[in-house]
Coordinates of N, CA, C and O and ligand atoms in Angstrom, one line a residue:
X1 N -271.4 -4.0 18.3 CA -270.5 -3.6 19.4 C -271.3 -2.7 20.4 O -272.3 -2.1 20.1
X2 N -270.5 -2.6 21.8 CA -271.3 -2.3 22.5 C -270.4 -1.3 23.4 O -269.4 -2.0 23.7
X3 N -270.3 -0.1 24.0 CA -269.9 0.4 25.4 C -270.0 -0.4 26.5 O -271.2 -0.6 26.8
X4 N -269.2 -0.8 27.3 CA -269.8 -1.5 28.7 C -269.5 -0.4 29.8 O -268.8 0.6 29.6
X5 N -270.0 -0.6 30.8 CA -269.7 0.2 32.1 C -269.0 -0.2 32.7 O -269.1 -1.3 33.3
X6 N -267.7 0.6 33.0 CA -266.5 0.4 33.6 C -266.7 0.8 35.7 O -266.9 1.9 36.3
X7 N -266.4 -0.5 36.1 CA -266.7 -0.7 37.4 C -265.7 0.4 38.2 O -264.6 0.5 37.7
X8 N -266.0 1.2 39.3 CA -265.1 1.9 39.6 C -264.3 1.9 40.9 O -265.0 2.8 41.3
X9 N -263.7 1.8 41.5 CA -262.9 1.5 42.7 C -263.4 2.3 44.2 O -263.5 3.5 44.2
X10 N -263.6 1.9 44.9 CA -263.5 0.4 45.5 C -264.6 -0.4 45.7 O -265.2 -0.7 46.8
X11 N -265.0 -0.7 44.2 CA -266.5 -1.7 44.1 C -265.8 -3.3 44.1 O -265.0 -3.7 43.2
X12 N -266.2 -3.8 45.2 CA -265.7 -5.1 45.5 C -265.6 -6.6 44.5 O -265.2 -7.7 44.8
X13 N -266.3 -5.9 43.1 CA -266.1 -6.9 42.0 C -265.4 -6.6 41.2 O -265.5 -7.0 40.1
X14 N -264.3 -5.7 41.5 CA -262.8 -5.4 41.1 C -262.3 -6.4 41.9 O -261.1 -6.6 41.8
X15 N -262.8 -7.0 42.7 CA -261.7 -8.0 43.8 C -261.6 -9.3 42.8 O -260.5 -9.9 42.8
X16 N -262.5 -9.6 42.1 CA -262.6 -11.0 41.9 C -261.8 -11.7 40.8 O -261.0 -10.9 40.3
X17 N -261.7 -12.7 40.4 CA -260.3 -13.6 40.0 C -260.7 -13.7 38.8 O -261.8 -14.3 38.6
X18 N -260.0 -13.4 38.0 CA -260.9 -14.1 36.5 C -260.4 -15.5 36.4 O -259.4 -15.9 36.9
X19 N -261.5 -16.4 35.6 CA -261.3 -17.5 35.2 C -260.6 -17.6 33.6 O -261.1 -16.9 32.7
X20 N -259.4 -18.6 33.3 CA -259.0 -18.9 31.7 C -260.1 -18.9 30.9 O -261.2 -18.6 31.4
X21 N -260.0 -19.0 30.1 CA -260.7 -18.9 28.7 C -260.6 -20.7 28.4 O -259.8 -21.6 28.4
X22 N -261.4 -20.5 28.2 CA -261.4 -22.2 27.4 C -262.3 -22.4 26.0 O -262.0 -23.4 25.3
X23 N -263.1 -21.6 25.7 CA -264.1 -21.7 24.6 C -263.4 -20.7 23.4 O -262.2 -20.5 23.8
X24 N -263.7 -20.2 22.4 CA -262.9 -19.0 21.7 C -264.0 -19.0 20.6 O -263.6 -19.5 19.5
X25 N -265.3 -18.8 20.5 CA -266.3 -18.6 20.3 C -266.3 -16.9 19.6 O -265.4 -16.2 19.3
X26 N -267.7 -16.6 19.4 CA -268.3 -15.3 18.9 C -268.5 -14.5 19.9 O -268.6 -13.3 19.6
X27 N -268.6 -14.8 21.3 CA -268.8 -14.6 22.3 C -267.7 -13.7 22.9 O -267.8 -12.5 23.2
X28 N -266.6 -14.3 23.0 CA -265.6 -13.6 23.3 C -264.9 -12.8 22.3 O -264.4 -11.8 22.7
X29 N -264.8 -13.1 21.0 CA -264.7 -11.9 19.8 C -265.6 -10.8 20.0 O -265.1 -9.7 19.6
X30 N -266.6 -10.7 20.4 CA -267.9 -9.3 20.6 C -266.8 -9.0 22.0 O -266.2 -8.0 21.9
X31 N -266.6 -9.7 23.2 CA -266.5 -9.4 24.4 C -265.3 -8.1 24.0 O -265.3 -7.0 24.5
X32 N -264.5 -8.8 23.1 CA -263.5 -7.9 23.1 C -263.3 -6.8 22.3 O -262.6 -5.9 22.6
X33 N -264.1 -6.8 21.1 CA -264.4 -5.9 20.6 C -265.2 -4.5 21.2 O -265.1 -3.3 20.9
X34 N -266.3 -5.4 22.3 CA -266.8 -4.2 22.9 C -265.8 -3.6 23.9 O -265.5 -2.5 24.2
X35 N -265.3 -4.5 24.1 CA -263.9 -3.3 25.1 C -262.6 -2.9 24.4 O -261.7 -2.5 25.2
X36 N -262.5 -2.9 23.2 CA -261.7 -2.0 22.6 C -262.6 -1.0 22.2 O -262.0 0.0 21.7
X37 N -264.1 -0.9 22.2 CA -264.8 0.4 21.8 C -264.8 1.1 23.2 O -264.5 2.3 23.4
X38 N -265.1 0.0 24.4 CA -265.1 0.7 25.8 C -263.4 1.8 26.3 O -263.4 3.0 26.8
X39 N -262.3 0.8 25.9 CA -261.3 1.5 26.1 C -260.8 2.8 25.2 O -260.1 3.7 25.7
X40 N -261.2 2.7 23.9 CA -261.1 4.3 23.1 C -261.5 5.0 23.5 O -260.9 6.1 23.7
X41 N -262.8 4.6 23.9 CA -264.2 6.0 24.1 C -263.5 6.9 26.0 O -263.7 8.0 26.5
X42 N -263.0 5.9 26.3 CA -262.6 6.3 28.2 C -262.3 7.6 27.6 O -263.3 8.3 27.7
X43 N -261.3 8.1 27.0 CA -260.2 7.3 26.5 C -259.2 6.9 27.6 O -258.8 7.5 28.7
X44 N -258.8 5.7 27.1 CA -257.6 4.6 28.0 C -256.7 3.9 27.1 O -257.0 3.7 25.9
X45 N -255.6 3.6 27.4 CA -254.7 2.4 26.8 C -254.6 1.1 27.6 O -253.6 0.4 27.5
X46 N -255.8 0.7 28.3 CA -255.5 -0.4 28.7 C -257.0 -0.8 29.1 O -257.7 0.2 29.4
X47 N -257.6 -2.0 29.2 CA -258.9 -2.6 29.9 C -258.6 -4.1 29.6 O -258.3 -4.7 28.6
X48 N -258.9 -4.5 31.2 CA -259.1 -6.1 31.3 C -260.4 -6.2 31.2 O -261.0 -5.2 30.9
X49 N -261.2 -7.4 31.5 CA -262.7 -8.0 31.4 C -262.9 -8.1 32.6 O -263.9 -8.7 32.9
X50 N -262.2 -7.6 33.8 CA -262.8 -7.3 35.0 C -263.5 -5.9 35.0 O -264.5 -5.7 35.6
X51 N -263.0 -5.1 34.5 CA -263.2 -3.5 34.8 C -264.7 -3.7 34.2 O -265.5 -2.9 34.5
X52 N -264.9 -4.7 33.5 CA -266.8 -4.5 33.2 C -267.5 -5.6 33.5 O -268.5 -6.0 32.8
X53 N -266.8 -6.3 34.7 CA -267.5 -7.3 35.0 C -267.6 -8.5 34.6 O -268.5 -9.3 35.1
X54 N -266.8 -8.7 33.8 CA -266.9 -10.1 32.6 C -265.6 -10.5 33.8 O -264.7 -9.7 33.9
X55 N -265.7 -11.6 34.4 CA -264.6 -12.6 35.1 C -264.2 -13.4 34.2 O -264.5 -14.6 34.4
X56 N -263.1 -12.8 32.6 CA -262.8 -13.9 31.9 C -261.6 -13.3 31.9 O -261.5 -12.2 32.4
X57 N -260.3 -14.0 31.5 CA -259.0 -13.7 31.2 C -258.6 -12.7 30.0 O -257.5 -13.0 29.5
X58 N -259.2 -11.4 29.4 CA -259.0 -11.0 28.4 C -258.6 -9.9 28.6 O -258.9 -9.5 29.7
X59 N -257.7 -9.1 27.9 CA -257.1 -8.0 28.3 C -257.0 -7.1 27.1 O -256.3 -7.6 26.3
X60 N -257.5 -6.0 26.8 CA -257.4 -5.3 25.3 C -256.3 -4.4 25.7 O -256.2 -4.2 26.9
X61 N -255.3 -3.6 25.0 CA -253.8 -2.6 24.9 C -253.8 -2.0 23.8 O -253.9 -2.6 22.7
X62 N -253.6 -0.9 23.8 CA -253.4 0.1 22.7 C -252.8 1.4 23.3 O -253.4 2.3 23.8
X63 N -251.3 1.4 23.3 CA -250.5 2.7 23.7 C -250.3 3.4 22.7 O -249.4 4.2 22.9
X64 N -251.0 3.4 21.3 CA -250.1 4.5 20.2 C -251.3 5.8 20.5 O -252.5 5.8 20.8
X65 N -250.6 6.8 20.3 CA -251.8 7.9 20.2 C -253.0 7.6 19.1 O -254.1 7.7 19.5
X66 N -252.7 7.2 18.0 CA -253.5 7.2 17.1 C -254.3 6.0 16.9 O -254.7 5.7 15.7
X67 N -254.8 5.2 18.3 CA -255.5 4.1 18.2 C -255.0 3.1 17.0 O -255.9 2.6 16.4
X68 N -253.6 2.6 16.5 CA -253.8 1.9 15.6 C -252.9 0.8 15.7 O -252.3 0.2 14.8
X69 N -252.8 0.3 17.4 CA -252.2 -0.8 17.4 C -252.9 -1.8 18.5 O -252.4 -1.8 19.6
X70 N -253.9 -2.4 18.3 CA -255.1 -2.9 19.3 C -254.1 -3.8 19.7 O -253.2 -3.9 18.9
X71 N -254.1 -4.6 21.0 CA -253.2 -5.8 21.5 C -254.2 -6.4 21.8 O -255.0 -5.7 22.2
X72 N -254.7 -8.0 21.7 CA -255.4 -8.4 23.0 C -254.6 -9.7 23.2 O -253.9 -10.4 22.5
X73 N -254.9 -9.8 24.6 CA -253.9 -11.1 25.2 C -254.7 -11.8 25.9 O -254.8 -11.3 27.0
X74 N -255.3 -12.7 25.8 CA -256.0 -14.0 26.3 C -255.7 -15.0 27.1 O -254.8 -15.8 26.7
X75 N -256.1 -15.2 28.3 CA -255.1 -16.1 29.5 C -253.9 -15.6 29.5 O -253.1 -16.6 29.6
X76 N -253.2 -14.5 29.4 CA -251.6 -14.2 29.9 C -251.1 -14.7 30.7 O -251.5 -15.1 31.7
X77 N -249.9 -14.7 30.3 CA -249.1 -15.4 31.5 C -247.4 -14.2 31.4 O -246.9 -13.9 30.3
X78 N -247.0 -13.9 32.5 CA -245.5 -13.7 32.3 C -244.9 -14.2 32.3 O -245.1 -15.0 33.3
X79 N -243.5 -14.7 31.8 CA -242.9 -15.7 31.5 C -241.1 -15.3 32.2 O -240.0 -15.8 32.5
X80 N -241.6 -14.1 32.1 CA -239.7 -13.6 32.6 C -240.0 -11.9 32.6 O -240.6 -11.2 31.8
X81 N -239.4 -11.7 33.9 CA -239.5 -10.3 34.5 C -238.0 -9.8 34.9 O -237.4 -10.5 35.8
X82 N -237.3 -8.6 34.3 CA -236.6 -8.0 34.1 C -236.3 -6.3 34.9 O -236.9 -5.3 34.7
X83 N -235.4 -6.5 35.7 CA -235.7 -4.7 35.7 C -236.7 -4.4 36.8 O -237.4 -5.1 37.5
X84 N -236.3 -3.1 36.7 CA -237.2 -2.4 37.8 C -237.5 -1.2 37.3 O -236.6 -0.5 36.8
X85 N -239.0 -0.6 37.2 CA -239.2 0.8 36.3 C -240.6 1.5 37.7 O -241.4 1.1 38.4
X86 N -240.2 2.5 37.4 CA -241.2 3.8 38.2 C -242.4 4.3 37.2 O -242.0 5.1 36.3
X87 N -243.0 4.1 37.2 CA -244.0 4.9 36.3 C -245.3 5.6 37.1 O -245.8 5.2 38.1
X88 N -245.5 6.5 36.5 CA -246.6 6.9 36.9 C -248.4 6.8 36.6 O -249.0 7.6 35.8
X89 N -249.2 5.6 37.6 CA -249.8 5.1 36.6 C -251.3 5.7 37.3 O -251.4 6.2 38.4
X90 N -252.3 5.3 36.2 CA -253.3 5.6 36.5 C -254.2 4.6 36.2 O -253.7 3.6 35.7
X91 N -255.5 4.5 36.2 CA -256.6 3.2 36.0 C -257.9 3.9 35.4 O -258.3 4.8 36.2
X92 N -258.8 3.9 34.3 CA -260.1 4.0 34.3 C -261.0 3.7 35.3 O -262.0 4.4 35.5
X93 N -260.7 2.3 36.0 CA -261.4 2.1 37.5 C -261.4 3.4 38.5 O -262.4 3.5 39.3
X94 N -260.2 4.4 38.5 CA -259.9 4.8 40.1 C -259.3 6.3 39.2 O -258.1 6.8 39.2
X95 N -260.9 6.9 38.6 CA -260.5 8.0 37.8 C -260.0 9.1 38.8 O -260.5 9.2 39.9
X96 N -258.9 9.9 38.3 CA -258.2 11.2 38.7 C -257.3 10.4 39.3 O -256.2 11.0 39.1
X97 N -257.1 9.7 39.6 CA -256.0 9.2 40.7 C -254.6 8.9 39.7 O -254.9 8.3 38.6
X98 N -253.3 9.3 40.0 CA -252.5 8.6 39.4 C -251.5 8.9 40.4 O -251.6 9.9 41.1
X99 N -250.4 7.9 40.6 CA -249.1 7.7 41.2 C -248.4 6.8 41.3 O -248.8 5.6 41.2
X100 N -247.1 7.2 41.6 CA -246.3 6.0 41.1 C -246.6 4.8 41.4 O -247.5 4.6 42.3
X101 N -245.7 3.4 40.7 CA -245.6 2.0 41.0 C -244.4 1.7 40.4 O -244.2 2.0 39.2
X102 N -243.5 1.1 41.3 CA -242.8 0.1 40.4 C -242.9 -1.2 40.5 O -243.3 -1.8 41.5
X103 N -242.5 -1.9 39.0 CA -243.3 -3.2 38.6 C -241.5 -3.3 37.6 O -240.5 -2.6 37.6
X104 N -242.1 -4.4 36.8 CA -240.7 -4.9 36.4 C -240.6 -3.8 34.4 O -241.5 -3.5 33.6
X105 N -239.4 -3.7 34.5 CA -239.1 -3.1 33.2 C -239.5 -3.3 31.9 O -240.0 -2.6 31.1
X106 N -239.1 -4.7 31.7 CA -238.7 -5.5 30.8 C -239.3 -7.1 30.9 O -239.0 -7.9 31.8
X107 N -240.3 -7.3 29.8 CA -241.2 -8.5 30.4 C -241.1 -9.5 29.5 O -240.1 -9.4 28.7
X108 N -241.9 -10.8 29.2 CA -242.4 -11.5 27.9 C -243.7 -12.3 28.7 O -243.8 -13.1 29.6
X109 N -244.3 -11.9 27.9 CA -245.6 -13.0 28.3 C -246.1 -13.5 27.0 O -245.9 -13.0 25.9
X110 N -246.9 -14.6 27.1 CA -247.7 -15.8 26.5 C -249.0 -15.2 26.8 O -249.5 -14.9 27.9
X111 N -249.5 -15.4 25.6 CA -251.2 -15.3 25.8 C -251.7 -15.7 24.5 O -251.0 -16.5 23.9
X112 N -252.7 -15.3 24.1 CA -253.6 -16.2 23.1 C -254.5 -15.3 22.3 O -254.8 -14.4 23.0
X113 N -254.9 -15.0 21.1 CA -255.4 -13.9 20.6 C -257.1 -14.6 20.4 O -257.6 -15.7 20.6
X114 N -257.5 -13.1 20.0 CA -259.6 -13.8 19.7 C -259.6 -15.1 19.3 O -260.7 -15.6 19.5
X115 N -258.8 -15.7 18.8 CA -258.9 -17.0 17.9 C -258.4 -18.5 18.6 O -258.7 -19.6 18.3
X116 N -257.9 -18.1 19.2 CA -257.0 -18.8 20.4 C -256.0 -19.4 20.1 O -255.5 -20.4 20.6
X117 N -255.4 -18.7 19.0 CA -254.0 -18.6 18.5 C -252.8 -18.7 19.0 O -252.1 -18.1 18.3
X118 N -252.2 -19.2 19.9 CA -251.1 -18.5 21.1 C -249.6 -17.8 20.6 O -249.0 -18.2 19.6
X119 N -249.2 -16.6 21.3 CA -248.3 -16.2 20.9 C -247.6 -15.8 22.1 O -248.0 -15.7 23.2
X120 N -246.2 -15.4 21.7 CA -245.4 -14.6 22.6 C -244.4 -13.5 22.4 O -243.5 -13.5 21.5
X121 N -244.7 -12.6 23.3 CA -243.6 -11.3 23.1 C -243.1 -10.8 23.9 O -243.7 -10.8 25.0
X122 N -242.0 -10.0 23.8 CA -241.0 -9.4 24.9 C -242.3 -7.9 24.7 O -243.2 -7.7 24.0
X123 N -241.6 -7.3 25.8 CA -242.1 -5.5 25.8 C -241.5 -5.0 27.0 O -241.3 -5.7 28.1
X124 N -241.3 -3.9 26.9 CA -240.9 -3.0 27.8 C -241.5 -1.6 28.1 O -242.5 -1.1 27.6
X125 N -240.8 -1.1 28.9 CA -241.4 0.2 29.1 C -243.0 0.4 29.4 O -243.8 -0.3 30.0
X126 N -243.1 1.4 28.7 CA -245.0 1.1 28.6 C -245.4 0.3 28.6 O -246.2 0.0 29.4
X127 N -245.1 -0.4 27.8 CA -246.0 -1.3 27.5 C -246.0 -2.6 28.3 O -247.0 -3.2 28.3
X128 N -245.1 -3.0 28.9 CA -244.5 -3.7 29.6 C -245.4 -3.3 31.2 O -246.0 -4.1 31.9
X129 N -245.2 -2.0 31.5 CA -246.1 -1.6 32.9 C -247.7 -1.9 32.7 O -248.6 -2.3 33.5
X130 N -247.9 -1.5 31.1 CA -249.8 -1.4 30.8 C -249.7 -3.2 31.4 O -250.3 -3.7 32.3
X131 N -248.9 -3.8 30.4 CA -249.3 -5.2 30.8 C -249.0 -5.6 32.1 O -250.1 -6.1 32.5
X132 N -248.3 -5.6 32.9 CA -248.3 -5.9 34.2 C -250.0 -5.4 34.9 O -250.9 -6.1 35.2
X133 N -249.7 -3.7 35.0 CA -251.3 -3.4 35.5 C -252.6 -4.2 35.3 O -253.4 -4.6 36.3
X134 N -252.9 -4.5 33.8 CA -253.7 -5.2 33.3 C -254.0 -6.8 34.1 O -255.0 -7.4 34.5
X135 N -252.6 -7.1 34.0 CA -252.7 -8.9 34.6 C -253.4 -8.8 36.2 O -254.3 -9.4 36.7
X136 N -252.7 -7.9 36.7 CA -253.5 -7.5 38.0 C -255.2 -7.5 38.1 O -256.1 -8.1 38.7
X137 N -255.3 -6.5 37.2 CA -256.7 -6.2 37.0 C -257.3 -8.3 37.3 O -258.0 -8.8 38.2
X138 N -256.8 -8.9 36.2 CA -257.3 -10.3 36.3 C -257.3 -11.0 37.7 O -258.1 -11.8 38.2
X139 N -256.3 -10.4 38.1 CA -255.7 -11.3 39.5 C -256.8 -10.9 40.7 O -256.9 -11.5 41.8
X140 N -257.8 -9.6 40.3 CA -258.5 -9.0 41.5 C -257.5 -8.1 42.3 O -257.3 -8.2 43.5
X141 N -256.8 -7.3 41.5 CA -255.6 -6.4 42.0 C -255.7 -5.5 41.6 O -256.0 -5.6 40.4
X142 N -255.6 -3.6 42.1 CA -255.8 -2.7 41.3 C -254.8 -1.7 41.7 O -254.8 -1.6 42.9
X143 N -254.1 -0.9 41.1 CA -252.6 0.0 41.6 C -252.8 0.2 42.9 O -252.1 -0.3 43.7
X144 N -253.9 1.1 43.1 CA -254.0 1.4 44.4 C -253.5 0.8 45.7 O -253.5 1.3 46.8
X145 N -253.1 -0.7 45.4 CA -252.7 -1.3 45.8 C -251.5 -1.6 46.9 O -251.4 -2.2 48.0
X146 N -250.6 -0.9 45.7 CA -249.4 -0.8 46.0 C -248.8 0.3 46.4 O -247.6 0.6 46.3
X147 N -250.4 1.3 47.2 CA -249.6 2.7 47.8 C -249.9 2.8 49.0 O -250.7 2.1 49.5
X148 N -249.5 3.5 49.7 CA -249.2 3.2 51.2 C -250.7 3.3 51.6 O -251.6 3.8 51.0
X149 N -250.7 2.6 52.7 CA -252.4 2.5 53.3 C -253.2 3.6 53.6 O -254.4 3.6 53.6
X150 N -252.3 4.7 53.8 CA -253.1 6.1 53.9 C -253.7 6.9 52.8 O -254.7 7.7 52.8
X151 N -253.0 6.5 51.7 CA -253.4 6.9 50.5 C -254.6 6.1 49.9 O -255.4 6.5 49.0
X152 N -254.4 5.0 50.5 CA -255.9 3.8 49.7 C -256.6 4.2 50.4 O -257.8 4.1 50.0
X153 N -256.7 4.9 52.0 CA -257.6 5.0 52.5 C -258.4 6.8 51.8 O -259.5 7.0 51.4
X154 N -257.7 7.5 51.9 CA -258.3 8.7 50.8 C -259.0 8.8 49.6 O -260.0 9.5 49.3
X155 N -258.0 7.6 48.7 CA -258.6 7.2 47.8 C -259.8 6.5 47.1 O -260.5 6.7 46.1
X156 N -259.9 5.9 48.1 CA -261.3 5.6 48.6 C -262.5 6.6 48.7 O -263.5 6.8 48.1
X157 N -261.8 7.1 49.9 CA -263.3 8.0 50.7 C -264.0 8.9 49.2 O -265.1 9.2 48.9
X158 N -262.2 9.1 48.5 CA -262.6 10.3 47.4 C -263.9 10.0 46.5 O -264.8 10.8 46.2
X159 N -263.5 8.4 46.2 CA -264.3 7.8 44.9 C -265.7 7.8 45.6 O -266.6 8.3 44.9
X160 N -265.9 7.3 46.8 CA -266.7 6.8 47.3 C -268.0 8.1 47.5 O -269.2 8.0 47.6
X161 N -267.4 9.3 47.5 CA -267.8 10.5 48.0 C -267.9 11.4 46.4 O -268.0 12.6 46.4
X162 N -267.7 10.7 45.3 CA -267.8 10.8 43.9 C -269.0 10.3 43.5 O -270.1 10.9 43.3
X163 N -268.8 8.8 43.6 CA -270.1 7.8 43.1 C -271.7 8.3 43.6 O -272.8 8.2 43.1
X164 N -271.0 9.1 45.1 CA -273.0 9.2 45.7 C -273.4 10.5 45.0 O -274.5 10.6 44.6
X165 N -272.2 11.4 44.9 CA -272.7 13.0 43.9 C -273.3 12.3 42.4 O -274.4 12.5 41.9
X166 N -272.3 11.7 42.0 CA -272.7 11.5 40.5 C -274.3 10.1 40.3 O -274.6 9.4 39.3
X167 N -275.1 10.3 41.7 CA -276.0 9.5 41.3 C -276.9 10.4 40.3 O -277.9 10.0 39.7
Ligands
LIG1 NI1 -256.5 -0.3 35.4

């Protein structure tokens, strides 16, 4: 297992689309394993395989405090969107930053585990926003997204005026 480096906002290969999964290999069991070591260590409850560059459909989830409920969802799909919820979110991409979004309450999506198993489940609340955020992430979408243009434009400059200190 490995740490990967988590891409940070607004690096333009957060833009990019992930491709399905079609293989379910050793390849992608390491991929994801290293990003459930990548998402503890942030620490985070949430990383797609864009945040490190990997353009694949994989998404790792773990909202318990005590790291002991790993999720991974493989090619996701939403299937039915419920509700309307406010949360206040944040990204390992677009560190310090958090503010609201609302996204849907009450969800169910289809996805596929390391093995290419397929399965489906309802969720809400947290868990339900981590997954929405996450699918984004795939889509080349990131919160910041969804806040008014003046604020992506600060948000920016912030990171941007981060990354050149922290060379
Ligand atoms: Ni994120």
């Amino acid at each position: 297992m490995a740490l990967r480096e988590i891409l940070h906002y607004p690096d333009p290969r957060l833009r990019t689309v992930a491709k399905p999964v079609e293989v379910f290999d050793d390849s992608i069991r390491t991929l994801v394993k290293d990003m459930a070591e990548t998402m503890y260590a942030a620490p985070g409850i949430g990383l797609a395989a864009t945040q490190i560059d990997v353009h694949q459909r994989v998404i790792v989830i773990d909202i318990t405090p005590d790291k002991s409920d790993l999720k991974v969802f493989i090619n996701p799909q939403l299937t039915d969107l419920h509700g309307e919820t406010v949360m206040e979110e944040g990204c390992l991409s677009v560190p310090g930053v958090y503010d609201n979004v609302q996204r849907a309450e009450r969800i169910r999506v289809q996805a596929m585990d390391e093995n290419g198993k397929p399965f489906e489940m309802a969720a809400d609340d947290l868990l339900a926003v981590c997954i929405q955020h996450e699918i984004d992430h795939l889509d080349g979408k990131v919160f910041v997204d969804y806040l008014s243009p003046l604020k992506q434009q600060r948000i920016g400059k912030k990171l941007q005026k981060r990354q050149r200190v922290a060379l």
